[in-house]
Short mmCIF file of C-alpha atoms in Angstrom, two decimals:
data_model
loop_
_atom_site.label_atom_id
_atom_site.label_comp_id
_atom_site.label_asym_id
_atom_site.label_seq_id
_atom_site.Cartn_x
_atom_site.Cartn_y
_atom_site.Cartn_z
CA MET A 1 118.94 82.43 105.58
CA ASN A 2 117.42 78.93 106.48
CA ARG A 3 115.28 77.21 104.07
CA VAL A 4 111.87 77.75 105.96
CA THR A 5 112.56 81.35 105.87
CA ARG A 6 113.38 81.16 102.11
CA TRP A 7 109.99 79.27 101.57
CA ALA A 8 108.13 81.98 103.54
CA LEU A 9 109.64 84.76 101.65
CA THR A 10 109.00 83.04 98.27
CA VAL A 11 105.21 82.43 99.04
CA SER A 12 104.89 85.86 100.48
CA LEU A 13 105.72 87.29 97.14
CA GLY A 14 102.20 86.46 96.31
CA GLY A 15 101.44 89.19 98.86
CA PHE A 16 103.83 91.61 96.76
CA LEU A 17 101.50 90.92 93.73
CA PHE A 18 98.36 91.35 95.75
CA GLY A 19 99.60 94.87 97.06
CA PHE A 20 100.89 95.97 93.53
CA ASP A 21 97.79 94.76 91.69
CA THR A 22 95.28 96.49 94.22
CA ALA A 23 97.09 99.78 94.53
CA VAL A 24 98.19 100.54 91.13
CA ILE A 25 94.77 101.58 90.10
CA SER A 26 95.08 104.70 92.30
CA GLY A 27 97.29 106.30 89.74
CA ALA A 28 95.18 105.21 86.89
CA GLU A 29 91.52 105.83 87.98
CA GLN A 30 91.24 109.50 87.20
CA ASP A 31 92.80 109.03 83.59
CA ILE A 32 90.35 106.12 83.05
CA GLN A 33 87.37 108.18 84.15
CA GLN A 34 88.37 110.85 81.71
CA LEU A 35 89.15 108.68 78.69
CA TRP A 36 85.99 106.71 78.61
CA GLN A 37 83.76 109.58 80.43
CA LEU A 38 82.64 107.62 83.48
CA ASP A 39 80.22 108.78 86.00
CA ALA A 40 80.92 108.35 89.61
CA ALA A 41 78.77 105.07 89.80
CA THR A 42 80.77 103.51 86.85
CA LEU A 43 83.99 104.62 88.04
CA GLY A 44 83.41 102.99 91.47
CA LEU A 45 82.41 99.82 89.72
CA ALA A 46 85.37 99.74 87.51
CA VAL A 47 87.83 100.27 90.63
CA ALA A 48 85.93 97.73 92.69
CA MET A 49 85.62 95.22 89.96
CA ALA A 50 88.97 93.76 90.93
CA LEU A 51 87.45 93.50 94.45
CA TYR A 52 84.60 91.55 93.19
CA GLY A 53 86.80 88.99 91.51
CA THR A 54 88.77 88.89 94.97
CA VAL A 55 85.49 88.11 96.92
CA LEU A 56 85.11 85.16 94.45
CA GLY A 57 88.67 84.17 94.70
CA ALA A 58 88.67 84.34 98.39
CA LEU A 59 85.19 82.55 98.75
CA PHE A 60 86.47 79.57 96.32
CA GLY A 61 90.37 79.61 97.07
CA GLY A 62 90.04 77.06 99.71
CA ILE A 63 88.81 74.56 97.29
CA PRO A 64 91.90 74.40 95.08
CA ALA A 65 94.08 74.87 98.07
CA ASP A 66 92.61 71.54 99.52
CA ARG A 67 92.30 69.55 96.44
CA ILE A 68 95.39 70.43 94.46
CA GLY A 69 97.44 71.78 97.42
CA ARG A 70 98.68 75.25 98.58
CA LYS A 71 101.76 75.24 96.31
CA ALA A 72 99.89 74.54 93.09
CA THR A 73 97.17 77.01 93.82
CA LEU A 74 99.89 79.73 94.26
CA PHE A 75 101.30 78.70 90.78
CA TRP A 76 97.95 79.41 89.16
CA VAL A 77 97.48 82.66 91.17
CA GLY A 78 100.57 83.95 89.48
CA VAL A 79 99.16 83.14 86.09
CA LEU A 80 95.92 85.05 86.78
CA TYR A 81 98.00 88.10 87.87
CA PHE A 82 99.94 87.94 84.53
CA VAL A 83 96.92 87.57 82.50
CA SER A 84 95.12 90.57 84.26
CA ALA A 85 98.09 92.87 83.92
CA VAL A 86 98.42 92.42 80.28
CA GLY A 87 94.72 92.36 79.60
CA SER A 88 94.09 95.59 81.79
CA ALA A 89 97.00 97.40 80.18
CA LEU A 90 95.75 96.57 76.50
CA ALA A 91 91.91 97.03 77.26
CA PRO A 92 90.15 98.91 74.50
CA GLU A 93 87.04 99.87 76.36
CA ILE A 94 85.65 99.77 79.81
CA ILE A 95 83.92 96.26 79.90
CA SER A 96 87.01 94.24 78.74
CA PHE A 97 89.06 96.54 81.36
CA MET A 98 86.57 95.50 84.01
CA PHE A 99 86.78 91.79 82.90
CA PHE A 100 90.70 91.67 83.25
CA ARG A 101 90.79 93.52 86.54
CA PHE A 102 88.17 90.99 87.75
CA ILE A 103 90.65 88.06 86.69
CA GLY A 104 93.50 89.90 88.76
CA GLY A 105 90.94 90.02 91.62
CA LEU A 106 90.56 86.39 91.72
CA GLY A 107 94.28 86.06 92.08
CA VAL A 108 94.58 88.46 94.98
CA GLY A 109 91.50 86.52 96.54
CA ALA A 110 93.04 83.01 96.22
CA SER A 111 96.42 84.34 97.15
CA SER A 112 94.93 85.70 100.59
CA VAL A 113 93.79 82.17 101.30
CA ALA A 114 96.58 80.09 100.01
CA ALA A 115 99.68 82.05 101.08
CA PRO A 116 99.09 82.47 104.71
CA MET A 117 97.83 79.22 105.23
CA TYR A 118 101.00 77.52 103.53
CA ILE A 119 103.26 79.82 105.80
CA SER A 120 101.43 78.94 108.95
CA GLU A 121 101.63 75.14 108.21
CA THR A 122 105.32 75.30 107.65
CA ALA A 123 106.50 77.82 110.24
CA PRO A 124 107.69 76.86 113.81
CA ALA A 125 105.21 78.12 116.33
CA ARG A 126 107.64 80.58 117.98
CA LYS A 127 108.33 82.32 114.58
CA ARG A 128 104.74 81.84 113.13
CA GLY A 129 103.80 85.36 113.67
CA TRP A 130 106.59 87.34 111.82
CA MET A 131 106.65 84.50 109.12
CA VAL A 132 103.12 84.77 108.23
CA GLY A 133 103.40 88.49 108.58
CA LEU A 134 106.01 88.49 105.72
CA PHE A 135 102.84 88.12 103.51
CA GLN A 136 101.46 91.38 104.78
CA PHE A 137 104.83 93.06 104.56
CA ASN A 138 104.97 92.12 100.86
CA ILE A 139 101.39 93.45 100.66
CA VAL A 140 102.58 96.87 101.70
CA PHE A 141 105.70 96.65 99.89
CA GLY A 142 103.81 95.94 96.90
CA ILE A 143 101.66 98.96 97.44
CA LEU A 144 104.68 101.29 98.00
CA ILE A 145 106.29 99.96 94.58
CA ALA A 146 102.92 100.52 92.96
CA TYR A 147 102.81 104.09 94.11
CA LEU A 148 106.37 104.66 93.23
CA SER A 149 106.02 103.10 89.87
CA ASN A 150 102.92 105.34 89.26
CA TYR A 151 104.74 108.48 90.44
CA LEU A 152 107.76 107.82 88.16
CA ILE A 153 105.70 106.99 85.13
CA ALA A 154 103.50 109.99 85.41
CA ARG A 155 106.42 112.26 86.34
CA TYR A 156 108.52 111.42 83.50
CA GLN A 157 105.60 110.54 81.03
CA ILE A 158 107.17 107.28 80.13
CA GLY A 159 103.94 106.08 78.40
CA GLY A 160 102.89 109.43 76.95
CA ALA A 161 99.13 109.60 76.71
CA HIS A 162 98.92 105.93 77.76
CA ASP A 163 100.75 106.32 81.16
CA TRP A 164 97.99 104.52 82.92
CA ARG A 165 98.24 101.47 80.59
CA LEU A 166 102.02 101.12 81.48
CA MET A 167 101.09 101.62 85.20
CA LEU A 168 98.84 98.61 85.10
CA GLY A 169 100.85 96.49 82.53
CA VAL A 170 104.22 96.64 84.59
CA VAL A 171 102.61 94.07 87.06
CA ALA A 172 103.18 91.33 84.55
CA VAL A 173 107.12 91.38 85.38
CA PRO A 174 106.67 90.17 88.98
CA SER A 175 103.89 87.89 88.21
CA LEU A 176 105.87 85.78 85.71
CA ALA A 177 108.89 85.64 88.29
CA PHE A 178 106.47 84.41 91.05
CA CYS A 179 105.00 81.64 88.84
CA ILE A 180 108.79 80.47 88.50
CA LEU A 181 110.03 80.88 92.06
CA ILE A 182 106.85 79.00 93.46
CA LEU A 183 108.04 75.86 91.77
CA PHE A 184 110.98 75.71 94.18
CA VAL A 185 109.02 75.44 97.54
CA PRO A 186 107.92 72.06 98.88
CA ARG A 187 104.26 71.23 99.34
CA SER A 188 102.72 71.69 102.91
CA PRO A 189 103.48 68.95 105.28
CA ARG A 190 99.87 69.13 107.06
CA TRP A 191 98.30 69.16 103.60
CA LEU A 192 100.54 66.08 102.44
CA LEU A 193 99.46 64.23 105.77
CA ILE A 194 95.73 65.25 106.11
CA ARG A 195 94.63 65.40 102.46
CA ARG A 196 97.01 63.11 100.65
CA ASN A 197 97.73 60.70 103.61
CA ASP A 198 101.49 60.95 102.35
CA GLU A 199 103.34 60.61 105.62
CA ALA A 200 106.66 59.81 103.84
CA GLU A 201 106.70 63.09 102.02
CA ALA A 202 105.35 64.97 104.91
CA ARG A 203 108.07 63.53 107.32
CA ARG A 204 110.70 64.69 104.68
CA VAL A 205 109.33 68.42 104.75
CA LEU A 206 109.09 68.50 108.44
CA GLU A 207 112.72 67.17 108.97
CA MET A 208 113.72 70.16 106.66
CA ILE A 209 111.81 72.46 109.00
CA ASP A 210 113.03 70.95 112.35
CA PRO A 211 114.62 67.41 112.76
CA GLU A 212 114.10 67.47 116.47
CA THR A 213 110.35 67.74 116.36
CA VAL A 214 109.25 65.67 113.49
CA GLU A 215 107.62 62.76 115.64
CA SER A 216 105.86 65.15 117.80
CA GLU A 217 104.50 67.20 115.00
CA ILE A 218 103.24 64.05 113.20
CA ALA A 219 101.60 62.77 116.07
CA ALA A 220 99.92 66.13 116.99
CA ILE A 221 98.57 66.65 113.33
CA LYS A 222 97.49 63.11 113.19
CA ALA A 223 95.73 63.52 116.83
CA SER A 224 93.93 66.74 115.65
CA HIS A 225 92.66 65.23 112.43
CA GLN A 226 89.08 64.26 112.51
CA PRO A 227 88.33 61.85 109.68
CA VAL A 228 85.04 63.47 108.56
CA ARG A 229 83.71 64.79 105.11
CA VAL A 230 84.34 68.55 105.36
CA ASP A 231 81.51 70.50 103.79
CA LEU A 232 79.63 73.49 104.27
CA ALA A 233 77.36 72.22 107.00
CA HIS A 234 80.46 70.83 108.95
CA PHE A 235 82.19 74.04 108.71
CA PHE A 236 79.33 76.22 110.12
CA SER A 237 78.54 73.53 112.77
CA ALA A 238 78.63 74.65 116.49
CA ARG A 239 81.96 73.35 116.74
CA PHE A 240 83.85 76.10 114.94
CA ARG A 241 81.28 79.00 115.70
CA PHE A 242 83.77 80.93 117.83
CA PRO A 243 86.65 80.95 115.43
CA ILE A 244 84.22 81.83 112.63
CA LEU A 245 82.85 84.73 114.70
CA LEU A 246 86.31 86.04 115.48
CA ALA A 247 87.42 85.79 111.77
CA PHE A 248 84.40 87.53 110.55
CA LEU A 249 84.66 90.41 113.11
CA PHE A 250 88.23 90.87 112.52
CA ALA A 251 87.87 91.01 108.80
CA PHE A 252 84.84 93.17 109.11
CA PHE A 253 86.63 95.85 111.06
CA ASN A 254 89.78 95.57 109.01
CA GLN A 255 87.82 97.21 105.89
CA VAL A 256 85.36 99.59 107.91
CA SER A 257 88.48 101.26 109.17
CA GLY A 258 88.70 102.88 105.58
CA ILE A 259 91.98 101.35 104.61
CA ASN A 260 90.98 100.34 101.15
CA ALA A 261 89.05 103.54 100.50
CA ILE A 262 92.45 105.36 101.19
CA ILE A 263 94.53 102.90 99.15
CA TYR A 264 92.36 103.01 96.15
CA TYR A 265 91.77 106.71 96.28
CA THR A 266 94.91 107.92 97.62
CA LYS A 267 95.78 110.49 94.93
CA ARG A 268 92.05 111.82 94.94
CA ILE A 269 91.87 112.19 98.73
CA PHE A 270 95.24 114.16 98.79
CA GLU A 271 93.73 116.50 96.13
CA LEU A 272 90.81 117.15 98.44
CA THR A 273 93.24 118.94 100.69
CA GLY A 274 94.41 121.34 97.88
CA GLN A 275 97.41 119.34 96.62
CA GLY A 276 98.02 119.20 92.80
CA ALA A 277 97.91 115.95 90.93
CA THR A 278 101.92 115.40 90.70
CA ALA A 279 102.22 116.31 94.39
CA ALA A 280 99.27 114.06 95.25
CA LEU A 281 101.14 111.17 93.73
CA ALA A 282 104.31 112.00 95.66
CA SER A 283 102.15 111.98 98.84
CA SER A 284 100.83 108.57 97.89
CA VAL A 285 104.51 107.32 97.93
CA GLY A 286 104.85 108.80 101.42
CA VAL A 287 101.68 106.73 102.47
CA GLY A 288 103.40 103.54 100.97
CA LEU A 289 106.64 104.14 102.75
CA VAL A 290 104.82 104.92 106.01
CA ASN A 291 102.83 101.54 105.55
CA LEU A 292 106.00 99.58 104.66
CA VAL A 293 108.24 100.97 107.86
CA PHE A 294 105.30 100.32 110.53
CA THR A 295 104.39 96.91 108.92
CA MET A 296 108.02 95.98 109.51
CA LEU A 297 107.91 97.41 113.14
CA GLY A 298 104.78 95.27 113.75
CA LEU A 299 106.27 92.21 112.37
CA LEU A 300 109.27 92.74 114.88
CA LEU A 301 106.75 93.03 117.57
CA ILE A 302 103.92 90.56 117.03
CA ASP A 303 105.80 87.47 118.40
CA ARG A 304 107.23 89.58 121.27
CA PHE A 305 104.20 91.53 122.56
CA GLY A 306 101.38 89.36 120.94
CA ARG A 307 98.50 90.08 118.51
CA ARG A 308 96.04 91.33 120.95
CA THR A 309 98.66 94.11 122.50
CA LEU A 310 99.19 95.32 119.03
CA MET A 311 95.45 95.57 118.37
CA PHE A 312 94.87 97.54 121.41
CA ALA A 313 97.44 100.20 120.64
CA GLY A 314 96.67 100.39 116.93
CA SER A 315 92.72 100.84 117.68
CA ALA A 316 93.30 103.61 119.76
CA GLY A 317 95.54 105.40 117.37
CA LEU A 318 92.97 104.84 114.63
CA ILE A 319 90.17 106.33 116.65
CA ALA A 320 92.44 109.40 117.30
CA THR A 321 93.60 109.92 113.67
CA LEU A 322 90.44 109.23 112.14
CA GLY A 323 88.56 111.52 114.40
CA LEU A 324 90.89 114.53 113.76
CA ILE A 325 90.59 113.95 109.97
CA ALA A 326 86.84 114.13 110.24
CA LEU A 327 86.87 117.21 112.34
CA ALA A 328 89.31 118.84 109.82
CA PHE A 329 86.96 118.29 106.92
CA PHE A 330 83.91 119.50 108.94
CA GLN A 331 85.96 122.70 109.62
CA ALA A 332 87.26 123.36 106.35
CA PRO A 333 85.94 125.53 103.45
CA PRO A 334 83.89 123.82 100.69
CA LEU A 335 85.78 121.43 98.58
CA ASP A 336 85.48 123.57 95.50
CA ALA A 337 87.23 126.43 97.31
CA ALA A 338 90.59 127.61 95.84
CA PRO A 339 93.47 125.28 96.54
CA ASP A 340 95.42 127.83 98.70
CA GLN A 341 92.43 128.09 101.08
CA LEU A 342 92.03 124.19 101.17
CA GLN A 343 95.82 123.96 101.79
CA ALA A 344 95.55 126.40 104.65
CA ALA A 345 92.47 124.72 106.24
CA LEU A 346 93.76 121.03 105.49
CA GLY A 347 97.43 121.00 105.25
CA HIS A 348 97.82 119.04 108.36
CA VAL A 349 95.56 116.19 107.02
CA PRO A 350 98.21 114.42 105.02
CA LEU A 351 100.25 114.06 108.15
CA LEU A 352 97.16 112.74 110.09
CA LEU A 353 96.66 110.31 107.02
CA PHE A 354 100.39 109.12 107.40
CA ALA A 355 99.79 108.65 111.18
CA TYR A 356 96.48 106.65 110.45
CA ILE A 357 98.44 104.44 107.96
CA ALA A 358 101.28 103.93 110.86
CA CYS A 359 98.48 102.78 113.18
CA PHE A 360 96.65 100.53 110.83
CA ALA A 361 100.01 99.00 109.61
CA LEU A 362 101.25 98.37 113.29
CA SER A 363 98.05 96.55 114.18
CA GLN A 364 95.43 95.46 111.71
CA GLY A 365 97.84 95.32 108.88
CA ALA A 366 100.55 93.09 110.78
CA VAL A 367 97.82 91.04 112.61
CA ILE A 368 95.04 90.10 110.20
CA TRP A 369 96.51 87.21 107.93
CA VAL A 370 98.41 85.89 111.08
CA PHE A 371 95.38 85.66 113.30
CA ILE A 372 92.98 84.19 110.78
CA SER A 373 95.50 81.62 109.78
CA GLU A 374 95.98 80.43 113.37
CA ILE A 375 92.55 80.23 114.86
CA PHE A 376 90.90 77.27 112.55
CA PRO A 377 91.85 73.79 112.82
CA ASN A 378 93.80 71.63 110.40
CA GLU A 379 90.74 70.11 109.02
CA VAL A 380 88.80 73.16 108.22
CA ARG A 381 91.87 75.65 107.86
CA ALA A 382 91.33 76.09 104.26
CA TRP A 383 87.53 76.77 104.66
CA GLY A 384 88.27 79.26 107.67
CA GLN A 385 90.77 81.27 105.55
CA SER A 386 88.48 81.56 102.61
CA PHE A 387 85.69 82.52 105.07
CA GLY A 388 87.91 85.24 106.65
CA SER A 389 89.33 86.46 103.09
CA PHE A 390 85.68 86.44 101.76
CA THR A 391 84.48 88.49 104.55
CA HIS A 392 87.53 90.95 104.24
CA TRP A 393 87.00 91.26 100.42
CA ILE A 394 83.15 91.68 100.09
CA PHE A 395 83.53 94.69 102.51
CA ALA A 396 86.52 96.10 100.77
CA ALA A 397 84.57 95.77 97.35
CA LEU A 398 81.46 97.60 98.96
CA ILE A 399 83.59 100.32 100.32
CA ALA A 400 85.62 100.99 97.14
CA ASN A 401 82.46 100.85 95.00
CA THR A 402 80.60 103.18 97.06
CA PHE A 403 83.21 105.58 98.09
CA PRO A 404 82.90 108.06 94.99
CA LEU A 405 79.24 108.27 95.45
CA ALA A 406 79.51 108.67 99.24
CA LEU A 407 82.17 111.33 98.74
CA ASN A 408 79.65 113.26 96.41
CA GLN A 409 76.68 112.64 98.58
CA PHE A 410 77.97 112.94 102.25
CA GLY A 411 81.37 114.67 101.99
CA PRO A 412 84.79 113.46 103.50
CA GLY A 413 83.92 114.58 106.98
CA THR A 414 81.00 112.17 107.44
CA ILE A 415 82.83 109.20 105.77
CA PHE A 416 85.91 109.64 108.17
CA LEU A 417 83.58 110.13 111.15
CA PHE A 418 81.79 106.67 110.19
CA PHE A 419 85.35 105.08 110.15
CA THR A 420 86.09 106.64 113.55
CA ALA A 421 82.93 104.94 115.04
CA MET A 422 83.66 101.62 113.65
CA MET A 423 87.22 101.67 115.12
CA ALA A 424 85.70 102.40 118.34
CA LEU A 425 83.76 99.11 118.19
CA GLN A 426 86.77 97.34 117.11
CA LEU A 427 88.42 98.42 120.43
CA VAL A 428 85.31 96.66 122.35
CA TYR A 429 86.14 93.57 120.12
CA VAL A 430 89.49 93.43 120.89
CA TRP A 431 88.83 94.00 124.74
CA ARG A 432 85.90 91.42 125.04
CA MET A 433 86.56 88.73 122.60
CA MET A 434 89.99 88.42 120.82
CA PRO A 435 92.21 85.64 122.24
CA GLU A 436 95.91 85.78 122.37
CA THR A 437 97.66 83.51 119.99
CA LYS A 438 101.39 84.07 120.17
CA GLY A 439 103.64 81.15 120.83
CA GLN A 440 100.99 78.27 120.72
CA SER A 441 101.04 75.35 118.04
CA LEU A 442 98.12 75.31 115.72
CA GLU A 443 97.06 72.09 117.58
CA GLN A 444 96.94 74.00 120.91
CA LEU A 445 94.95 76.63 119.74
CA GLU A 446 92.47 74.13 118.23
CA ALA A 447 91.91 72.74 121.78
CA GLN A 448 91.25 76.11 123.02
CA LEU A 449 89.06 77.86 120.38
CA THR A 450 86.83 74.84 119.34
CA ARG A 451 84.22 72.73 120.80
CA LYS A 452 84.90 69.04 121.16
CA PRO A 453 83.23 66.82 118.43
#
């Protein structure tokens, strides 16, 4: 394994914590609701609190990423994960629980800004797709391990009546490991050159990446750098209008696919099909495994077939699977019917959910963090990554927060029909707007997607 791959793997472990921290709540949310006697609205807020933290972490994560660097930001992200895991596991009541979940959300949001940015700035153009995609791979690996951990803890009652506390607290172990490992990666050469004007250190890192392209890389980075003060007004100027629109729509469609409603409420959704609690947790592990396998496939294909091709194929699959799930729920008996009746009518829905996860992982899952990290110029990449992540997480928070209420009010059929319609619109976006970015340097993409100053 070469050193650049090793750096990417280390930094992408921030994605593992991201996935672990966000998915682990799916095994605990029903116990928390029962323990503290929460209504649907309060439960939704408790589950979404981490996402509201993520919104702020994404919105402001670009500031430390620019000021203290991508590497230093990731170290403090690991600290936030650790504090959140310990605090959530020990929380005596719902307010402190929400606070510590919010802290973890700040880490998730900041990692979704700093980690893809770091990898995109250190990876060779020909390998950038799958290397940035390692972040997404680790997200889904973290989700799988969270589901598996939840299942094993519940199956063997390792924590007894406090199983849910152990489910949340175990995240502290990889968080501490991440803080240590991140100390051994170098700082981003583009950050060193543009933000610190440290050409000597940037040159040293670029030589470790590829000695033959050092001079051309430094020349391209310098040529792309505009010596202007980057603030909110500059970022939202007409020059960057197209990449901003691309990032907003991509992140929006990512969430209105319903992915985080399914990730956060996996156990609850499987129980709607007539499965028992333990079987639902086992099915959740299946979701995580399918997610992992098809994310790996997406990473293998992303630099060969391109981002746009994967999005075309995935969008079509998402429309088909979500539409069939909606139809199944519309035709099923009432959700308070006997479990055997529900299983007879909805027994195929878990398979459709697995197919949905496969389509998502192959397209949106594999592409989102790669695409957003590519389309913004060096000078505003931190702002662009923050904007894309903020858009992604604000809609994730809204969907996670409102899902229990919407489920009670409209039923699962209507909810999945809404997700289907949104994926039809995503297909139009890919067809009419989304550019292909594979195999091009960040500076070449800047010239194509932004207006001249």
